[in-house]
Coordinates of N, CA and C in Angstrom, one line a residue:
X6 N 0.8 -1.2 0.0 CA 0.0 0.0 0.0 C 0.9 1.3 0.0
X7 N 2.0 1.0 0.8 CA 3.1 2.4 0.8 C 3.6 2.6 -0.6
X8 N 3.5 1.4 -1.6 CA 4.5 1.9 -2.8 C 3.3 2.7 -3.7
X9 N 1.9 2.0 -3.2 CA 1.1 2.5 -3.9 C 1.0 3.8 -4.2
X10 N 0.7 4.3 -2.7 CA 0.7 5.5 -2.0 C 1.9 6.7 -2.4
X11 N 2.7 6.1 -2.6 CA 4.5 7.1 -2.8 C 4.3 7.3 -4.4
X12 N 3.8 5.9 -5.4 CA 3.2 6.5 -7.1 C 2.2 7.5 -6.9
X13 N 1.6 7.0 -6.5 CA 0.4 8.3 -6.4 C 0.8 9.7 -6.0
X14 N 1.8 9.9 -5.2 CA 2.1 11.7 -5.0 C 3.7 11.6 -5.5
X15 N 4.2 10.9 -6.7 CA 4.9 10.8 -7.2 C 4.3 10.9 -9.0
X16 N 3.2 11.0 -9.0 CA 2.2 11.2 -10.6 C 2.0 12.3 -10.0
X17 N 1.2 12.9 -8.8 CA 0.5 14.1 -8.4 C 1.5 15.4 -8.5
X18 N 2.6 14.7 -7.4 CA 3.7 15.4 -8.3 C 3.9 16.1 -9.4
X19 N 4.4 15.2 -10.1 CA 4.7 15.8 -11.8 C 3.7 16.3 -12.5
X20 N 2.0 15.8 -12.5 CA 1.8 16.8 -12.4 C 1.3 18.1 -12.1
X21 N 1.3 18.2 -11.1 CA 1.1 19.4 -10.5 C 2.3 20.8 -11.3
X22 N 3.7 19.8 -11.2 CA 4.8 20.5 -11.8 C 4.5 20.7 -13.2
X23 N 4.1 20.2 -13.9 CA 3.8 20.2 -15.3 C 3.1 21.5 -15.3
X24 N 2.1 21.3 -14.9 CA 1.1 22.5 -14.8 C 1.5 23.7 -14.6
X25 N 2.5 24.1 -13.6 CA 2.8 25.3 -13.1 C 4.0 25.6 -13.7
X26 N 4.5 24.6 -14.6 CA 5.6 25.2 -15.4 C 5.0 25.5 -16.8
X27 N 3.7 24.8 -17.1 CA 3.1 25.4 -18.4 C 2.6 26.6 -18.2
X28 N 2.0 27.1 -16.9 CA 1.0 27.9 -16.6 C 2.4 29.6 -16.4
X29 N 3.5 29.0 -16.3 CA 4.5 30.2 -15.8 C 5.2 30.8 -16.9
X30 N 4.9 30.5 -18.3 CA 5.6 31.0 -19.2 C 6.7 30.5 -19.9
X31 N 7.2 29.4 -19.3 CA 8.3 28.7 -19.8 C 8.2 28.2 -21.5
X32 N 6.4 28.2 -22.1 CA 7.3 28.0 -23.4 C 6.8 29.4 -23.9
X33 N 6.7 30.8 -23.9 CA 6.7 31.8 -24.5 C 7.5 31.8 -25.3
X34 N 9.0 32.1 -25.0 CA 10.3 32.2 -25.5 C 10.2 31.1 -26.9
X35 N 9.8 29.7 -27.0 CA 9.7 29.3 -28.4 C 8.8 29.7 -29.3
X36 N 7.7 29.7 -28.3 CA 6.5 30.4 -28.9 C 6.6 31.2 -29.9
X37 N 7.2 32.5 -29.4 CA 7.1 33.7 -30.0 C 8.0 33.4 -30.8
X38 N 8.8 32.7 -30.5 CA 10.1 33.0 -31.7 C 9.4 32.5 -33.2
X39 N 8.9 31.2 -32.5 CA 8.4 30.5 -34.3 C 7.2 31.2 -34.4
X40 N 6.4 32.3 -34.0 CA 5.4 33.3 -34.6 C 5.9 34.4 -35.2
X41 N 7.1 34.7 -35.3 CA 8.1 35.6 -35.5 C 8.8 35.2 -36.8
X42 N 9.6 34.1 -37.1 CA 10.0 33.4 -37.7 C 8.6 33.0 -39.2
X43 N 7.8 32.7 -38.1 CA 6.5 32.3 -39.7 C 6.1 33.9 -39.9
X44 N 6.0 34.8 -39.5 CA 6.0 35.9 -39.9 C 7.5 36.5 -40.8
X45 N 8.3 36.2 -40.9 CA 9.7 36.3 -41.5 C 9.5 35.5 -42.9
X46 N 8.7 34.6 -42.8 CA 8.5 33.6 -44.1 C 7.3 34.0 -44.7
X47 N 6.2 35.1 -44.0 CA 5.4 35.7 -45.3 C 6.0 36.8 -45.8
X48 N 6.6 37.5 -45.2 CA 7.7 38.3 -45.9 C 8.1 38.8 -46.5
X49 N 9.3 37.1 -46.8 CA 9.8 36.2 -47.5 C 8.7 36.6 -48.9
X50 N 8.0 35.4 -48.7 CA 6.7 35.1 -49.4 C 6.5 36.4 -50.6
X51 N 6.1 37.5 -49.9 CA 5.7 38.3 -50.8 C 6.5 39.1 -51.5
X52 N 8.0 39.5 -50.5 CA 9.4 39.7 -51.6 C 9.4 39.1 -53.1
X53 N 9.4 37.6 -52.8 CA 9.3 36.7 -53.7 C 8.2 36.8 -54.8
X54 N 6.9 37.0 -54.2 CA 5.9 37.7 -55.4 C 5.8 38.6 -56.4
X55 N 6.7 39.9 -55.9 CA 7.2 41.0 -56.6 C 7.7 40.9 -57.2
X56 N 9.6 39.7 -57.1 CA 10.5 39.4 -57.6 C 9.6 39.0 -58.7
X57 N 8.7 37.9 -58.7 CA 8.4 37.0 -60.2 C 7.8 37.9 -60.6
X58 N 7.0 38.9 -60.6 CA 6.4 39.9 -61.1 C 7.2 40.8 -61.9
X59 N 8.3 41.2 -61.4 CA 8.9 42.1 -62.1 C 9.4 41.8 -63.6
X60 N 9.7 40.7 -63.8 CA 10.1 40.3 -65.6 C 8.6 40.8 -66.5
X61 N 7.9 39.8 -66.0 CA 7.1 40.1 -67.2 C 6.6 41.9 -66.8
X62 N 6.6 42.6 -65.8 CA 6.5 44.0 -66.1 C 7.6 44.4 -66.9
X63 N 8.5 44.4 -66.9 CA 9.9 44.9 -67.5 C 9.6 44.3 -69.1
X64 N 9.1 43.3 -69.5 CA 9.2 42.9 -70.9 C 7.8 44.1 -71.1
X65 N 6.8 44.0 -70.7 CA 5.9 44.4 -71.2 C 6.0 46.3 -71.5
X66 N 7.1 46.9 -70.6 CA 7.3 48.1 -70.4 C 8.2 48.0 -72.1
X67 N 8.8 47.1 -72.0 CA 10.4 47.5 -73.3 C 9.4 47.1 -74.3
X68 N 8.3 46.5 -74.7 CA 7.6 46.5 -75.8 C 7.5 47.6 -76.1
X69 N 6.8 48.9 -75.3 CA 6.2 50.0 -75.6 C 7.2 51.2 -75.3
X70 N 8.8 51.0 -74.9 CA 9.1 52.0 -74.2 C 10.7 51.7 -74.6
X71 N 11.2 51.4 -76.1 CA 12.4 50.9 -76.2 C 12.9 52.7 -75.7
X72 N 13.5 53.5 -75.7 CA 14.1 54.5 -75.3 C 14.4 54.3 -73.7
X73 N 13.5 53.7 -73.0 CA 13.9 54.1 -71.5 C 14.5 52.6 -71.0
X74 N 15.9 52.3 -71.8 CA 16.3 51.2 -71.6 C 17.4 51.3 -70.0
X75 N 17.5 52.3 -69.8 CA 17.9 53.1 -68.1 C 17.3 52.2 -67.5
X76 N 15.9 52.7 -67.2 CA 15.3 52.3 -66.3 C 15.1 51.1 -66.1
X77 N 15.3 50.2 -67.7 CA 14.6 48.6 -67.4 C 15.4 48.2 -67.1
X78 N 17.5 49.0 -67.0 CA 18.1 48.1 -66.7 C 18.0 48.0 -65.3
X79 N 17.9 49.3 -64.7 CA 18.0 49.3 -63.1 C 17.0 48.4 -62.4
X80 N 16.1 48.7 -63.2 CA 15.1 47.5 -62.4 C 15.4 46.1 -62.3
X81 N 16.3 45.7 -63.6 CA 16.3 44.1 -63.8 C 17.5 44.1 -62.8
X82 N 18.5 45.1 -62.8 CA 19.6 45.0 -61.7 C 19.3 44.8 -60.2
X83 N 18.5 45.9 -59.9 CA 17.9 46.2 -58.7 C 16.9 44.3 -58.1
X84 N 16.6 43.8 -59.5 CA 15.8 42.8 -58.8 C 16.6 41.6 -58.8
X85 N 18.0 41.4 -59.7 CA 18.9 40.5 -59.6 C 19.5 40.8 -58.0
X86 N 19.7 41.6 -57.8 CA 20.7 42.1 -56.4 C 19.6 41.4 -55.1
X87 N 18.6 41.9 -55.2 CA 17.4 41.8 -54.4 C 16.9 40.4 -54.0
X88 N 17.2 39.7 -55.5 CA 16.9 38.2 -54.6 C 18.7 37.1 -54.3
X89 N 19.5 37.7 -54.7 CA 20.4 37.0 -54.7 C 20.9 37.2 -52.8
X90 N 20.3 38.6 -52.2 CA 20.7 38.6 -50.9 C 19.7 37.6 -50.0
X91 N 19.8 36.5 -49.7 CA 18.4 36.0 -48.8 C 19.1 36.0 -46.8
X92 N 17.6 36.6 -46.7 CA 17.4 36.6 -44.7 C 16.6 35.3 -44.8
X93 N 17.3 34.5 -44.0 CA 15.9 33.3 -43.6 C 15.5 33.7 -42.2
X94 N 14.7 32.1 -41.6 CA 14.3 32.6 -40.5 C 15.5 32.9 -39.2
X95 N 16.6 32.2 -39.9 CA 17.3 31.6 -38.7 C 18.7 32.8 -38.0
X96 N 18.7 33.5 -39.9 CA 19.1 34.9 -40.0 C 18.6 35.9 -39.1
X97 N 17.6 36.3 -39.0 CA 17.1 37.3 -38.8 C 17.4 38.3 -37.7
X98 N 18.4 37.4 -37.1 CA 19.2 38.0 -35.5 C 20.2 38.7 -35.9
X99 N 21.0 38.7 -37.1 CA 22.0 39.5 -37.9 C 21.9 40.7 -38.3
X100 N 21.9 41.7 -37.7 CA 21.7 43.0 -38.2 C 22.5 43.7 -39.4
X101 N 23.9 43.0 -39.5 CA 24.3 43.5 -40.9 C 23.5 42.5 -42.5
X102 N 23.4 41.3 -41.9 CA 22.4 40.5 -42.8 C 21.0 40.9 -43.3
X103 N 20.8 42.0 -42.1 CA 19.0 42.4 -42.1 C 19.3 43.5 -43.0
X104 N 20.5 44.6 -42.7 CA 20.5 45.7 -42.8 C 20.4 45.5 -44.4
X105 N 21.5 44.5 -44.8 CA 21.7 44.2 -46.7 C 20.5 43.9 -47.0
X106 N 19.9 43.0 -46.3 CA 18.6 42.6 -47.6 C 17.4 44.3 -47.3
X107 N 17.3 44.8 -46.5 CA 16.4 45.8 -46.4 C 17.0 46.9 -47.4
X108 N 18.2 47.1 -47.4 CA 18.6 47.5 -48.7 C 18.7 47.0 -49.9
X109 N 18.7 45.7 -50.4 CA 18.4 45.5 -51.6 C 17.2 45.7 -52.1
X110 N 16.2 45.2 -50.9 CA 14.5 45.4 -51.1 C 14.0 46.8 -51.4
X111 N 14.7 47.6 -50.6 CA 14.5 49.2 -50.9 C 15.2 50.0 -52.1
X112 N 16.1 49.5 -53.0 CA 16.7 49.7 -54.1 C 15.8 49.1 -55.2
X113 N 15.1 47.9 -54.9 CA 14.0 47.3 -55.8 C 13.0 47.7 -55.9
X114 N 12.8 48.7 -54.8 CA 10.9 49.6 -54.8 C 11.6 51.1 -55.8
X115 N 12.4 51.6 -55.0 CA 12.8 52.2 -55.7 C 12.8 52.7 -57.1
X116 N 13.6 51.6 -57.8 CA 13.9 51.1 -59.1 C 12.3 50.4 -60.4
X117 N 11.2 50.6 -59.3 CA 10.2 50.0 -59.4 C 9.2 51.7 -59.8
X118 N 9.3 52.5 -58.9 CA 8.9 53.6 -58.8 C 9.4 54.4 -60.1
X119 N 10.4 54.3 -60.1 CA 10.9 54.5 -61.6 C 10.6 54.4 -62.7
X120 N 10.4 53.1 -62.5 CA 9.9 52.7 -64.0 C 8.5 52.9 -64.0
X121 N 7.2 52.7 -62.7 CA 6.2 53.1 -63.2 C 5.4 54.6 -62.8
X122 N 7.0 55.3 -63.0 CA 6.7 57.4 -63.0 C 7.1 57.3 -64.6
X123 N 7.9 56.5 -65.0 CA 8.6 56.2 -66.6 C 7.4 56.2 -67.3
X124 N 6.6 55.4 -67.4 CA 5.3 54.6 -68.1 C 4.8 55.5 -68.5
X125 N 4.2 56.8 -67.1 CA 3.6 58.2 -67.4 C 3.6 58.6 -68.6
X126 N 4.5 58.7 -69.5 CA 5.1 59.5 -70.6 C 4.2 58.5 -72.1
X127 N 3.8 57.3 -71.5 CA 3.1 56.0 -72.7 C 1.8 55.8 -72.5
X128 N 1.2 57.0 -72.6 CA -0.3 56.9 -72.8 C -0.7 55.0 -73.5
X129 N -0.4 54.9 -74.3 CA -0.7 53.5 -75.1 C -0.3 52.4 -74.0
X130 N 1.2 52.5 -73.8 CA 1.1 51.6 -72.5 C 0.4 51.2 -71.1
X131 N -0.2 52.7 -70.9 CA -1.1 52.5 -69.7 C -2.5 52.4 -69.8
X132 N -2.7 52.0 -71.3 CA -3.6 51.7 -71.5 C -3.6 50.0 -72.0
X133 N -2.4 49.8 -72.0 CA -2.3 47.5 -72.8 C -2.8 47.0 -71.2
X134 N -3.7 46.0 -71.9 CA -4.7 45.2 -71.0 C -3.5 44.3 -69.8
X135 N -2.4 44.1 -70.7 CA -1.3 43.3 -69.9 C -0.5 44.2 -68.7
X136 N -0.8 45.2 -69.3 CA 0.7 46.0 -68.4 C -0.1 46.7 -67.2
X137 N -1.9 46.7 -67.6 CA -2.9 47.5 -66.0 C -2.8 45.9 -65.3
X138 N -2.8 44.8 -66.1 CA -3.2 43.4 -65.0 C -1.9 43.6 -63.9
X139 N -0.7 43.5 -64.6 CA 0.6 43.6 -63.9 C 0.4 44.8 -62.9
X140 N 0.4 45.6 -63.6 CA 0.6 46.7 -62.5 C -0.5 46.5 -61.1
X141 N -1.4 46.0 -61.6 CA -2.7 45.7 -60.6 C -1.8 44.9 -59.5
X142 N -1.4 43.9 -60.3 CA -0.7 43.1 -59.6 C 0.2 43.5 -58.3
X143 N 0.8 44.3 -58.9 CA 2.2 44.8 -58.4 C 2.1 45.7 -57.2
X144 N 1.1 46.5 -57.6 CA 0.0 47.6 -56.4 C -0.3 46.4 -55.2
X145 N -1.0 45.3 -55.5 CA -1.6 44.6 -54.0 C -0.7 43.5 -53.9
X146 N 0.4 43.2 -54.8 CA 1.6 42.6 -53.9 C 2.6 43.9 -52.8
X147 N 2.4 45.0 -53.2 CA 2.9 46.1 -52.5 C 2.5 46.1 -51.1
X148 N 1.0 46.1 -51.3 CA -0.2 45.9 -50.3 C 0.8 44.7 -49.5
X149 N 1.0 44.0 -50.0 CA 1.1 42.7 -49.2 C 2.6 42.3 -48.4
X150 N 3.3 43.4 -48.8 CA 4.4 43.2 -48.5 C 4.2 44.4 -47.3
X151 N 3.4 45.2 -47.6 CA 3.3 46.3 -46.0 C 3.0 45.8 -45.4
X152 N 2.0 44.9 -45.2 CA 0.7 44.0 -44.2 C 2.0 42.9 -43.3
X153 N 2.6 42.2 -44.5 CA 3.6 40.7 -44.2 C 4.4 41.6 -43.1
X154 N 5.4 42.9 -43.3 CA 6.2 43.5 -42.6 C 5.9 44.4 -41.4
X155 N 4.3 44.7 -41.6 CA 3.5 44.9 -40.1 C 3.5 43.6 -39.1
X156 N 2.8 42.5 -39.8 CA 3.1 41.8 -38.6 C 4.1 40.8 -38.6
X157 N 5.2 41.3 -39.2 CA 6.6 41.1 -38.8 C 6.9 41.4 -37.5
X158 N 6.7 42.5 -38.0 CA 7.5 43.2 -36.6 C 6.8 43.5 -35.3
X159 N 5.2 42.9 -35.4 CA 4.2 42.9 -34.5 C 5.1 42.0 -33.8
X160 N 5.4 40.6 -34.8 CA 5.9 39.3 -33.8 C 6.9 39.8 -33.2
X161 N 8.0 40.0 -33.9 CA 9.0 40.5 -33.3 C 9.6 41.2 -32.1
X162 N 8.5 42.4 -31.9 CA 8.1 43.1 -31.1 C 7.6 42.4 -29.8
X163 N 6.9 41.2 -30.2 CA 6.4 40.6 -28.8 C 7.8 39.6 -27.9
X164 N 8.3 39.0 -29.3 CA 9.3 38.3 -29.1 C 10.4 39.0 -28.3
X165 N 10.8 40.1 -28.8 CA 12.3 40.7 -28.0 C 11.6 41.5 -26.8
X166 N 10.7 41.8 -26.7 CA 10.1 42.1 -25.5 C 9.9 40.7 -24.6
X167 N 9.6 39.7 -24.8 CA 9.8 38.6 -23.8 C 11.1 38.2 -23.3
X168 N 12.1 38.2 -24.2 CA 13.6 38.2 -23.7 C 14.1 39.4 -23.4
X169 N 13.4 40.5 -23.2 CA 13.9 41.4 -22.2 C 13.7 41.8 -20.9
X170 N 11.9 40.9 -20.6 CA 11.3 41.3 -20.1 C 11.8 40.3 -18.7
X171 N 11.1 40.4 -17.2 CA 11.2 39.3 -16.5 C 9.5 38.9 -15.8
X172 N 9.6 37.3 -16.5 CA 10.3 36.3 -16.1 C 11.4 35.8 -17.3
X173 N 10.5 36.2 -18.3 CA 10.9 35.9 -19.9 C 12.3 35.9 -20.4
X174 N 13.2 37.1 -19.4 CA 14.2 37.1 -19.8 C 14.7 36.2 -18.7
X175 N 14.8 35.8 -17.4 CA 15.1 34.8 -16.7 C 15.2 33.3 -17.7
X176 N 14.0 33.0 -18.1 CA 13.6 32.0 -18.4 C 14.2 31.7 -19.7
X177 N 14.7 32.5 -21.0 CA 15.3 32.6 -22.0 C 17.1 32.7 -21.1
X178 N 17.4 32.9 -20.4 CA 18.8 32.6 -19.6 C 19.1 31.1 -19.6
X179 N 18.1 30.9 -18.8 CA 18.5 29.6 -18.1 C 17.7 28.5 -19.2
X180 N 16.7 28.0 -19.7 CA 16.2 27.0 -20.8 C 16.7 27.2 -21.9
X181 N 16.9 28.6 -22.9 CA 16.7 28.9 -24.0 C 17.8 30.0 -24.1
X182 N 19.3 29.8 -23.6 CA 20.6 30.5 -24.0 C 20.7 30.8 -25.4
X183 N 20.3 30.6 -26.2 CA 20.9 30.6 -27.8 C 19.5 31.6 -28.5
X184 N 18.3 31.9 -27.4 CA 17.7 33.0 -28.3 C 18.3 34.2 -28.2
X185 N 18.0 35.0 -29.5 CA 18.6 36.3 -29.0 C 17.5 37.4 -30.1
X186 N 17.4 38.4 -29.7 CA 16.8 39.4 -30.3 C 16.6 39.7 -31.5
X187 N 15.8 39.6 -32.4 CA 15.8 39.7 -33.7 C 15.4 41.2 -34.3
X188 N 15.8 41.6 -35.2 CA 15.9 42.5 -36.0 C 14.6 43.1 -36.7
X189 N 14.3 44.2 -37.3 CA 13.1 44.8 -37.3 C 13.4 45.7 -38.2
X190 N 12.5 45.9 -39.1 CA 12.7 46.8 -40.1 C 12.6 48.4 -40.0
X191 N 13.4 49.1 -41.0 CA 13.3 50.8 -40.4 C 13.0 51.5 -41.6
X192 N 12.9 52.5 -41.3 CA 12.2 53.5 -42.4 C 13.0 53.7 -43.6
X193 N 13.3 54.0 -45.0 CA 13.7 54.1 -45.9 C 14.1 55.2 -45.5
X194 N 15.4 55.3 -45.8 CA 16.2 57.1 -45.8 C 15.7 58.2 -46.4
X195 N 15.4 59.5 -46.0 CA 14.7 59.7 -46.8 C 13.3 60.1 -47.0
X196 N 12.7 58.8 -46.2 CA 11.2 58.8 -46.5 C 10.4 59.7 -45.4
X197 N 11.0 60.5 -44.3 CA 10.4 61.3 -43.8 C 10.1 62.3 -44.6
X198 N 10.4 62.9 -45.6 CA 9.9 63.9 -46.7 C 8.8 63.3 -47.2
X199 N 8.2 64.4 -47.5 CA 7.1 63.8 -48.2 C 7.5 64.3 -50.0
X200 N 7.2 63.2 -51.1 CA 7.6 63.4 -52.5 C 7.2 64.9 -53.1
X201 N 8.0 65.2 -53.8 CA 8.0 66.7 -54.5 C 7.1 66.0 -55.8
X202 N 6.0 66.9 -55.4 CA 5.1 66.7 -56.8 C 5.0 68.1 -57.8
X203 N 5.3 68.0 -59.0 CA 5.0 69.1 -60.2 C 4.0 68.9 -60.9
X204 N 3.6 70.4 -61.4 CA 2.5 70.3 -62.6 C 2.8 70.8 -63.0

């Protein structure tokens, strides 16, 4: 009956412990990080969407616009550079690795803007059924790359606030030594002006 007795608050035990170690925060620190991380991979995701978008914009612009071969190179440049730099998830702690790809990506809107302030000048082109679908396109992958990098950094935000915070930062000490604070995107240089418009 005694061995009985000693399993029994030897289960009650564990779990009781179980409980109060689920209930105390102990797995935040993974938590957040892989909500952080799947936010880093839509992104990802939508970078990627642009990228394949941009050729057939570029072919469809040089049909109608052989003179503005400037622009179509910087764009095809701007979008070679752009995917050849990759952040994954596991990156994203690297701030010189964050810093490059936010700069390639910001050279590729850029170089993007360019070419469709260029277009302006081709009434005929902004009117081909191919180059409004693309551009449609291109507009709510834009969309989608704001939205993916809001709650980027929503995650993010929760995340490096738990490893700063206490118990979170206790608990990321002692279970979870190898998390560390991830990186977050900043404002384009610059973009506190607002654009000079002419008529």
């Amino acid at each position: 009956m005694t061995a009985l007795l000693l399993r029994m608050r030897v289960a009650l035990t564990g779990m009781i412990l179980a409980l109060a170690l689920s209930g105390c925060g102990i797995n935040n620190v993974p938590t957040l990080e892989e909500q952080a991380k799947a936010a880093w991979s839509e992104v990802q995701n939508q970078y990627q969407r642009r990228a394949d978008l941009i050729p057939n914009l570029v072919e469809t612009v040089k049909g109608f616009a052989q003179q503005e071969r400037e622009v179509l190179t910087q764009v095809t440049e701007a979008r070679a550079k752009a995917t050849q730099i990759q952040v994954d998830a596991s990156t994203v702690t690297d701030p010189e690795k964050f810093r490059q790809f936010q700069e390639a990506q910001n050279q590729l809107s850029g170089a993007l803007g360019r070419l469709l302030a260029t277009v302006e000048r081709y009434p005929e082109l902004k009117s081909n059924a191919n180059f409004l679908a693309l551009q449609s396109q291109l507009e709510g992958t834009e969309n989608r790359i704001a939205v993916a990098r809001r709650d980027y950094i929503s995650s993010v935000q929760a995340f490096n606030t738990e490893l700063r915070t206490i118990p979170g930062r206790w608990i990321a000490a002692i279970v979870y030594p190898n998390a560390k604070p991830m990186e977050t995107f900043t404002a384009t240089a610059g973009s506190e002006r607002p654009p000079e418009v002419k008529f």
